[in-house]
Amino acid sequence: MQTSFRVLAIETSCDETAAAVLSFDAGRLTVLSNVVSSQADLHAAWGGVVPTLAAREHVRNLVPVTGRALAEAGVTRDDIDLIAVTAGPGLVPALVTGVMAAKSLAYAWKKPLLGIHHIEGHIYANLLTSNQMGMDAPVFEFPVLALVVSGGHTELVLMRDHFRYEIVGETQDDAVGEAFDKVAKMLGLPYPGGPPVSERADRGQAEAAMFGLAFPRPLLDDDTLDFSFSGLKTAVLYRLKKDANKVKDDAYVTGVCHAFQAAVLDVLVGKTRLAVERFRPRTFVIAGGVSANTALRARLQEMLAEEFSETRFMTPPFVYSLDNAAMIGAAAAYRWSLASPEERTEGKDRWRTLAVEANLKMAL
Ligand code: KG4
Ligand code: ZN
């Protein structure tokens, strides 16, 4: 087991070009640099991410972003022991740019390479907490239950050990982040929709009551761990059609945001409660961009503290909630530290073979 090494990680699965350098020292992860160049403004004009535009921007940004990550970490290529990159899931033209860059570096610098699952990265972002001297490094105590909530995924994942994933519940249609983005679009709020909708939701209780706004909580009362958000999105759409004369009223828009988020949070908290009851995890983590939602964090933390005090609650620090490369480096560092000699040898040859997979599955 190699206990001390440095990782250069690259992430380009969607609209963020990101690179980071991390050190792994006897189980302690330290982020030496974390550079993210967001294209959100570019895609906002289109109301969503345009894959070919994203790829073009990644090609433009990858070299400067990676160079900055190395410079800010104060390292050169000689100090890097491992290269990691998001291999999927995501937008193929976007993923390809990062994977090609990582393969080229691995070949030219003669370094081992690991392809990482994007969601695995979001889960391992939870180990990037409290890197202060004198504090214990955060660890997963198994079983771990992860609520994965991003723009493309909504699922409950049970881990009985590192890298052992069992999807115990998932959305039948839209992802939560996608629902936030679509509701924002209907309301004329900017892309990505999570931040503006949640900001209004957090202060919109009185407005929701004033306009009598309330939306359904899909699948909340059935006893599966599955989710559905397309019906909720449609309920918002119908209500906006019915209230066509009010949609220009700022207070009305704020009220819709509150009522929508309240429905989403009730479902996410309800399904998490059911999963914790069923699996009694020792650690619970939130993963993915929607984990940046402060009301969601607070509701889940409160529910666990009140009802399941034996389950420890973890969230990624805000800077690692949205897409970034430090989380990819964190997952890669754990994989490398636990890799067998054969896996190490394979890693050295991976620059030849690593392929992008749009629908990459998390390995069991
Ligand atoms: O993980 P992420 O950065 O990218 C994907 O892997 O999809 O997640 C992005 C999603 C977007 O749908 C965005 O609207 C949502 O996360 N999001 C939020 C918040 N911040 C970002 N959703 C709800 N509340 C937030 N504060
Ligand atoms: Zn993500």
Short mmCIF file of C-alpha atoms in Angstrom, two decimals, residues 9-361:
data_model
loop_
_atom_site.label_atom_id
_atom_site.label_comp_id
_atom_site.label_asym_id
_atom_site.label_seq_id
_atom_site.Cartn_x
_atom_site.Cartn_y
_atom_site.Cartn_z
CA ALA A 9 -6.93 15.37 -11.37
CA ILE A 10 -8.92 16.67 -14.35
CA GLU A 11 -12.72 16.98 -14.72
CA THR A 12 -14.57 18.05 -17.89
CA SER A 13 -17.82 16.04 -17.83
CA CYS A 14 -20.15 19.02 -18.18
CA ASP A 15 -19.61 22.78 -18.28
CA GLU A 16 -16.76 23.19 -15.80
CA THR A 17 -13.11 22.84 -16.87
CA ALA A 18 -11.38 21.80 -13.66
CA ALA A 19 -7.95 20.64 -12.49
CA ALA A 20 -6.62 20.04 -8.98
CA VAL A 21 -3.54 18.75 -7.19
CA LEU A 22 -3.92 16.74 -3.97
CA SER A 23 -1.52 15.03 -1.65
CA PHE A 24 -2.40 11.80 0.15
CA ASP A 25 -0.40 11.18 3.27
CA ALA A 26 -1.19 8.17 5.45
CA GLY A 27 -4.94 8.55 4.92
CA ARG A 28 -4.98 12.36 5.02
CA LEU A 29 -6.05 14.15 1.85
CA THR A 30 -4.86 17.70 1.34
CA VAL A 31 -6.02 19.83 -1.57
CA LEU A 32 -2.94 21.75 -2.78
CA SER A 33 -4.86 23.53 -5.55
CA ASN A 34 -8.37 23.45 -7.00
CA VAL A 35 -8.96 25.44 -10.19
CA VAL A 36 -12.43 25.61 -11.77
CA SER A 37 -13.24 27.58 -14.89
CA SER A 38 -17.02 27.71 -15.27
CA GLN A 39 -18.74 28.16 -18.61
CA ALA A 40 -22.14 28.72 -17.00
CA ASP A 41 -22.39 32.25 -18.44
CA LEU A 42 -21.77 30.97 -21.96
CA HIS A 43 -24.48 28.30 -21.72
CA ALA A 44 -26.95 30.53 -19.87
CA ALA A 45 -27.87 32.16 -23.20
CA TRP A 46 -29.09 28.73 -24.40
CA GLY A 47 -30.87 27.81 -21.14
CA GLY A 48 -28.77 24.65 -20.75
CA VAL A 49 -25.41 23.11 -21.62
CA VAL A 50 -24.63 22.77 -25.35
CA PRO A 51 -22.22 19.78 -25.60
CA THR A 52 -20.19 20.94 -28.61
CA LEU A 53 -19.80 24.45 -27.20
CA ALA A 54 -18.71 22.93 -23.89
CA ALA A 55 -16.08 20.79 -25.66
CA ARG A 56 -14.71 23.79 -27.56
CA GLU A 57 -14.35 25.75 -24.33
CA HIS A 58 -12.68 22.81 -22.55
CA VAL A 59 -10.10 22.59 -25.35
CA ARG A 60 -9.43 26.29 -24.91
CA ASN A 61 -9.23 26.11 -21.10
CA LEU A 62 -7.58 22.78 -20.32
CA VAL A 63 -3.95 23.82 -20.73
CA PRO A 64 -4.16 27.09 -18.75
CA VAL A 65 -6.35 25.53 -16.04
CA THR A 66 -4.02 22.54 -15.59
CA GLY A 67 -0.97 24.81 -15.65
CA ARG A 68 -2.53 26.99 -12.95
CA ALA A 69 -3.37 23.97 -10.79
CA LEU A 70 0.29 22.87 -10.88
CA ALA A 71 1.59 26.41 -10.27
CA GLU A 72 -0.80 27.12 -7.37
CA ALA A 73 0.17 23.81 -5.76
CA GLY A 74 3.83 24.77 -6.17
CA VAL A 75 4.66 21.50 -7.93
CA THR A 76 6.08 20.40 -11.27
CA ARG A 77 5.39 17.22 -13.19
CA ASP A 78 8.21 15.48 -11.31
CA ASP A 79 6.19 15.80 -8.09
CA ILE A 80 3.09 14.12 -9.55
CA ASP A 81 2.73 10.37 -8.92
CA LEU A 82 -0.72 9.75 -10.45
CA ILE A 83 -3.06 11.33 -12.99
CA ALA A 84 -6.84 10.99 -12.59
CA VAL A 85 -9.66 12.01 -14.90
CA THR A 86 -13.46 11.75 -15.07
CA ALA A 87 -14.22 8.99 -17.60
CA GLY A 88 -18.04 9.24 -17.35
CA PRO A 89 -20.94 9.66 -17.07
CA GLY A 90 -21.45 12.99 -18.79
CA LEU A 91 -21.52 14.70 -22.18
CA VAL A 92 -19.32 12.72 -24.55
CA PRO A 93 -17.73 15.64 -26.46
CA ALA A 94 -16.92 17.29 -23.13
CA LEU A 95 -15.58 14.11 -21.45
CA VAL A 96 -13.35 13.33 -24.43
CA THR A 97 -11.37 16.56 -24.05
CA GLY A 98 -10.37 15.84 -20.45
CA VAL A 99 -9.66 12.17 -21.08
CA MET A 100 -7.44 12.99 -24.09
CA ALA A 101 -5.55 15.60 -22.07
CA ALA A 102 -5.03 13.16 -19.17
CA LYS A 103 -3.94 10.35 -21.49
CA SER A 104 -1.45 12.64 -23.23
CA LEU A 105 0.05 13.76 -19.91
CA ALA A 106 0.21 10.19 -18.60
CA TYR A 107 2.04 9.10 -21.75
CA ALA A 108 4.41 12.06 -21.95
CA TRP A 109 5.22 12.13 -18.22
CA LYS A 110 5.21 8.33 -17.80
CA LYS A 111 2.69 8.40 -14.95
CA PRO A 112 -0.07 5.94 -14.04
CA LEU A 113 -3.61 7.00 -14.97
CA LEU A 114 -6.99 6.27 -13.35
CA GLY A 115 -10.43 6.89 -14.90
CA ILE A 116 -12.94 7.93 -12.24
CA HIS A 117 -16.77 7.82 -12.17
CA HIS A 118 -18.11 11.37 -11.78
CA ILE A 119 -20.56 10.39 -9.02
CA GLU A 120 -17.87 8.48 -7.15
CA GLY A 121 -16.00 11.79 -7.14
CA HIS A 122 -19.04 13.60 -5.65
CA ILE A 123 -19.26 10.93 -2.91
CA TYR A 124 -15.55 11.13 -2.06
CA ALA A 125 -15.76 14.95 -1.91
CA ASN A 126 -17.09 14.28 1.58
CA LEU A 127 -13.58 13.24 2.65
CA LEU A 128 -12.21 16.66 1.76
CA THR A 129 -13.47 18.15 5.02
CA SER A 130 -11.50 19.72 7.86
CA ASN A 131 -7.96 19.28 6.63
CA GLN A 132 -6.60 21.19 9.59
CA MET A 133 -3.48 20.16 11.39
CA GLY A 134 -4.19 18.28 14.58
CA MET A 135 -7.68 17.21 13.46
CA ASP A 136 -8.41 13.62 12.58
CA ALA A 137 -8.77 13.06 8.85
CA PRO A 138 -12.44 12.38 7.99
CA VAL A 139 -13.19 8.75 7.15
CA PHE A 140 -16.16 6.72 5.95
CA GLU A 141 -17.49 4.29 8.53
CA PHE A 142 -19.37 1.58 6.66
CA PRO A 143 -22.08 1.05 5.75
CA VAL A 144 -22.29 4.47 4.12
CA LEU A 145 -25.56 5.74 2.64
CA ALA A 146 -25.17 8.46 -0.01
CA LEU A 147 -27.98 10.68 -1.25
CA VAL A 148 -26.74 11.59 -4.73
CA VAL A 149 -28.43 14.73 -6.05
CA SER A 150 -27.03 16.44 -9.13
CA GLY A 151 -28.10 17.77 -12.51
CA GLY A 152 -28.09 14.28 -14.02
CA HIS A 153 -28.56 11.90 -11.06
CA THR A 154 -30.90 11.35 -8.14
CA GLU A 155 -30.27 8.14 -6.29
CA LEU A 156 -29.69 6.53 -2.92
CA VAL A 157 -26.46 4.56 -2.93
CA LEU A 158 -25.45 2.07 -0.26
CA MET A 159 -21.72 1.35 0.22
CA ARG A 160 -20.67 -1.58 2.37
CA ASP A 161 -17.00 -0.85 1.66
CA HIS A 162 -14.87 1.51 -0.44
CA PHE A 163 -15.93 1.43 -4.12
CA ARG A 164 -18.76 -1.08 -3.51
CA TYR A 165 -21.92 0.62 -4.71
CA GLU A 166 -25.48 -0.64 -4.56
CA ILE A 167 -28.13 1.67 -5.97
CA VAL A 168 -31.08 1.10 -3.62
CA GLY A 169 -33.36 3.78 -5.08
CA GLU A 170 -33.34 6.15 -8.04
CA THR A 171 -35.39 8.59 -10.01
CA GLN A 172 -37.82 7.19 -12.56
CA ASP A 173 -37.57 10.36 -14.67
CA ASP A 174 -35.96 13.76 -13.99
CA ALA A 175 -33.04 14.39 -11.63
CA VAL A 176 -33.56 16.92 -8.80
CA GLY A 177 -31.05 19.42 -10.20
CA GLU A 178 -32.75 19.16 -13.59
CA ALA A 179 -36.12 19.93 -11.95
CA PHE A 180 -34.61 23.04 -10.32
CA ASP A 181 -33.18 24.08 -13.71
CA LYS A 182 -36.50 23.54 -15.53
CA VAL A 183 -38.59 25.36 -12.94
CA ALA A 184 -36.12 28.26 -13.07
CA LYS A 185 -36.53 28.39 -16.84
CA MET A 186 -40.35 28.46 -16.56
CA LEU A 187 -40.05 31.35 -14.11
CA GLY A 188 -37.58 33.29 -16.27
CA LEU A 189 -34.74 32.82 -13.74
CA PRO A 190 -31.16 32.27 -14.96
CA TYR A 191 -29.36 28.96 -15.63
CA PRO A 192 -28.29 27.00 -13.61
CA GLY A 193 -31.56 27.21 -11.72
CA GLY A 194 -30.57 25.76 -8.35
CA PRO A 195 -28.98 28.87 -6.84
CA PRO A 196 -31.66 31.48 -7.84
CA VAL A 197 -34.60 29.15 -7.04
CA SER A 198 -33.21 28.14 -3.64
CA GLU A 199 -32.30 31.72 -2.74
CA ARG A 200 -35.94 32.78 -3.30
CA ALA A 201 -37.29 29.57 -1.75
CA ASP A 202 -35.48 30.24 1.53
CA ARG A 203 -37.26 33.59 1.99
CA GLY A 204 -40.56 32.87 0.24
CA GLN A 205 -42.75 31.20 2.86
CA ALA A 206 -45.09 34.17 3.28
CA GLU A 207 -45.41 34.60 -0.51
CA ALA A 208 -46.28 30.91 -1.01
CA ALA A 209 -49.01 31.22 1.64
CA MET A 210 -50.28 34.50 0.22
CA PHE A 211 -50.87 32.97 -3.23
CA GLY A 212 -52.04 29.61 -1.83
CA LEU A 213 -49.21 27.73 -3.57
CA ALA A 214 -48.62 24.05 -2.79
CA PHE A 215 -47.33 21.22 -5.00
CA PRO A 216 -47.50 17.41 -4.82
CA ARG A 217 -44.82 15.23 -3.16
CA PRO A 218 -44.46 12.45 -5.78
CA LEU A 219 -43.96 8.88 -4.45
CA LEU A 220 -43.53 10.14 -0.90
CA ASP A 221 -46.09 7.74 0.52
CA ASP A 222 -45.09 4.57 -1.30
CA ASP A 223 -42.58 2.30 0.42
CA THR A 224 -39.96 2.13 -2.35
CA LEU A 225 -36.81 4.24 -2.36
CA ASP A 226 -37.51 5.55 -5.85
CA PHE A 227 -38.10 9.16 -6.83
CA SER A 228 -40.08 10.97 -9.53
CA PHE A 229 -39.86 14.68 -10.28
CA SER A 230 -41.44 15.11 -13.70
CA GLY A 231 -44.99 15.22 -12.25
CA LEU A 232 -43.94 17.94 -9.83
CA LYS A 233 -42.43 19.94 -12.69
CA THR A 234 -45.67 19.55 -14.68
CA ALA A 235 -47.73 20.62 -11.65
CA VAL A 236 -45.66 23.82 -11.50
CA LEU A 237 -46.18 24.36 -15.24
CA TYR A 238 -49.98 23.96 -14.99
CA ARG A 239 -50.15 26.30 -12.04
CA LEU A 240 -48.14 28.93 -13.95
CA LYS A 241 -50.56 28.60 -16.89
CA LYS A 242 -53.54 29.03 -14.58
CA ASP A 243 -51.91 32.07 -12.94
CA ALA A 244 -50.68 33.59 -16.23
CA ASN A 245 -51.61 37.07 -15.02
CA LYS A 246 -49.35 36.76 -11.95
CA VAL A 247 -46.11 35.37 -13.41
CA LYS A 248 -44.61 38.83 -13.78
CA ASP A 249 -45.18 39.51 -10.07
CA ASP A 250 -41.89 39.07 -8.23
CA ALA A 251 -43.62 37.98 -4.99
CA TYR A 252 -45.53 35.29 -6.90
CA VAL A 253 -42.30 33.94 -8.45
CA THR A 254 -40.72 33.81 -4.99
CA GLY A 255 -43.76 31.95 -3.65
CA VAL A 256 -43.55 29.34 -6.44
CA CYS A 257 -39.85 28.79 -5.65
CA HIS A 258 -40.68 28.22 -1.98
CA ALA A 259 -43.57 25.81 -2.66
CA PHE A 260 -41.51 23.88 -5.22
CA GLN A 261 -38.46 23.52 -2.96
CA ALA A 262 -40.67 22.55 0.00
CA ALA A 263 -42.11 19.66 -2.05
CA VAL A 264 -38.63 18.54 -3.21
CA LEU A 265 -37.18 18.66 0.29
CA ASP A 266 -40.08 16.70 1.80
CA VAL A 267 -39.51 13.94 -0.77
CA LEU A 268 -35.72 13.85 -0.34
CA VAL A 269 -35.94 13.85 3.47
CA GLY A 270 -38.78 11.27 3.48
CA LYS A 271 -36.96 8.83 1.21
CA THR A 272 -33.70 9.28 3.11
CA ARG A 273 -35.54 8.50 6.38
CA LEU A 274 -36.91 5.29 4.85
CA ALA A 275 -33.46 4.25 3.60
CA VAL A 276 -31.77 4.97 6.94
CA GLU A 277 -34.45 2.94 8.73
CA ARG A 278 -33.84 0.07 6.33
CA PHE A 279 -30.05 0.03 6.19
CA ARG A 280 -28.99 1.70 9.45
CA PRO A 281 -25.84 3.25 7.94
CA ARG A 282 -23.04 4.45 10.24
CA THR A 283 -22.31 7.36 7.88
CA PHE A 284 -24.70 9.39 5.75
CA VAL A 285 -23.36 11.70 3.02
CA ILE A 286 -24.94 14.07 0.50
CA ALA A 287 -23.26 14.19 -2.90
CA GLY A 288 -23.70 16.22 -6.10
CA GLY A 289 -24.42 19.83 -6.98
CA VAL A 290 -27.76 19.99 -5.13
CA SER A 291 -25.82 19.30 -1.90
CA ALA A 292 -25.00 23.02 -2.09
CA ASN A 293 -28.64 23.64 -1.06
CA THR A 294 -28.45 24.89 2.53
CA ALA A 295 -32.08 24.12 3.37
CA LEU A 296 -31.60 20.51 2.22
CA ARG A 297 -28.44 20.13 4.33
CA ALA A 298 -30.19 21.58 7.38
CA ARG A 299 -33.32 19.42 7.02
CA LEU A 300 -31.33 16.19 6.60
CA GLN A 301 -28.97 16.98 9.45
CA GLU A 302 -31.88 17.77 11.76
CA MET A 303 -33.80 14.62 10.82
CA LEU A 304 -30.76 12.40 11.45
CA ALA A 305 -29.88 14.09 14.74
CA GLU A 306 -33.46 13.71 16.01
CA GLU A 307 -34.26 10.22 14.78
CA PHE A 308 -31.00 8.37 14.09
CA SER A 309 -28.29 9.70 16.37
CA GLU A 310 -26.08 6.67 15.65
CA THR A 311 -25.73 7.74 11.97
CA ARG A 312 -23.03 10.35 11.39
CA PHE A 313 -23.95 13.16 9.00
CA MET A 314 -21.38 14.41 6.47
CA THR A 315 -21.59 16.99 3.69
CA PRO A 316 -18.87 18.20 1.36
CA PRO A 317 -17.53 21.70 2.04
CA PHE A 318 -19.43 24.14 -0.24
CA VAL A 319 -16.43 24.61 -2.57
CA TYR A 320 -16.49 20.89 -3.36
CA SER A 321 -20.29 20.54 -3.76
CA LEU A 322 -20.46 21.63 -7.38
CA ASP A 323 -18.39 20.04 -10.13
CA ASN A 324 -14.64 20.27 -9.42
CA ALA A 325 -11.51 18.19 -9.91
CA ALA A 326 -10.50 17.91 -6.24
CA MET A 327 -13.31 15.39 -5.74
CA ILE A 328 -12.00 13.30 -8.67
CA GLY A 329 -8.54 13.44 -7.09
CA ALA A 330 -9.99 12.35 -3.73
CA ALA A 331 -11.64 9.23 -5.21
CA ALA A 332 -8.49 8.45 -7.23
CA ALA A 333 -6.25 8.83 -4.17
CA TYR A 334 -8.35 6.32 -2.22
CA ARG A 335 -8.39 3.94 -5.16
CA TRP A 336 -4.61 4.22 -5.57
CA SER A 337 -3.87 3.82 -1.87
CA LEU A 338 -5.89 0.58 -1.81
CA ALA A 339 -4.78 -0.73 -5.23
CA SER A 340 -3.16 -4.16 -5.59
CA PRO A 341 0.25 -4.52 -7.31
CA GLU A 342 -1.60 -5.77 -10.44
CA GLU A 343 -3.87 -2.72 -10.45
CA ARG A 344 -0.80 -0.51 -10.09
CA THR A 345 0.77 -2.13 -13.12
CA GLU A 346 -2.48 -1.75 -15.10
CA GLY A 347 -2.56 1.93 -14.16
CA LYS A 348 0.79 2.46 -15.87
CA ASP A 349 -0.66 1.21 -19.15
CA ARG A 350 -4.04 2.90 -18.89
CA TRP A 351 -2.99 5.83 -21.16
CA ARG A 352 -3.40 3.37 -24.06
CA THR A 353 -6.81 1.99 -23.11
CA LEU A 354 -8.88 4.48 -21.11
CA ALA A 355 -12.16 5.19 -22.94
CA VAL A 356 -14.98 7.63 -22.31
CA GLU A 357 -18.38 6.21 -21.40
CA ALA A 358 -21.41 8.49 -21.48
CA ASN A 359 -23.42 6.09 -19.29
CA LEU A 360 -20.60 4.68 -17.20
CA LYS A 361 -22.01 2.52 -14.37
#
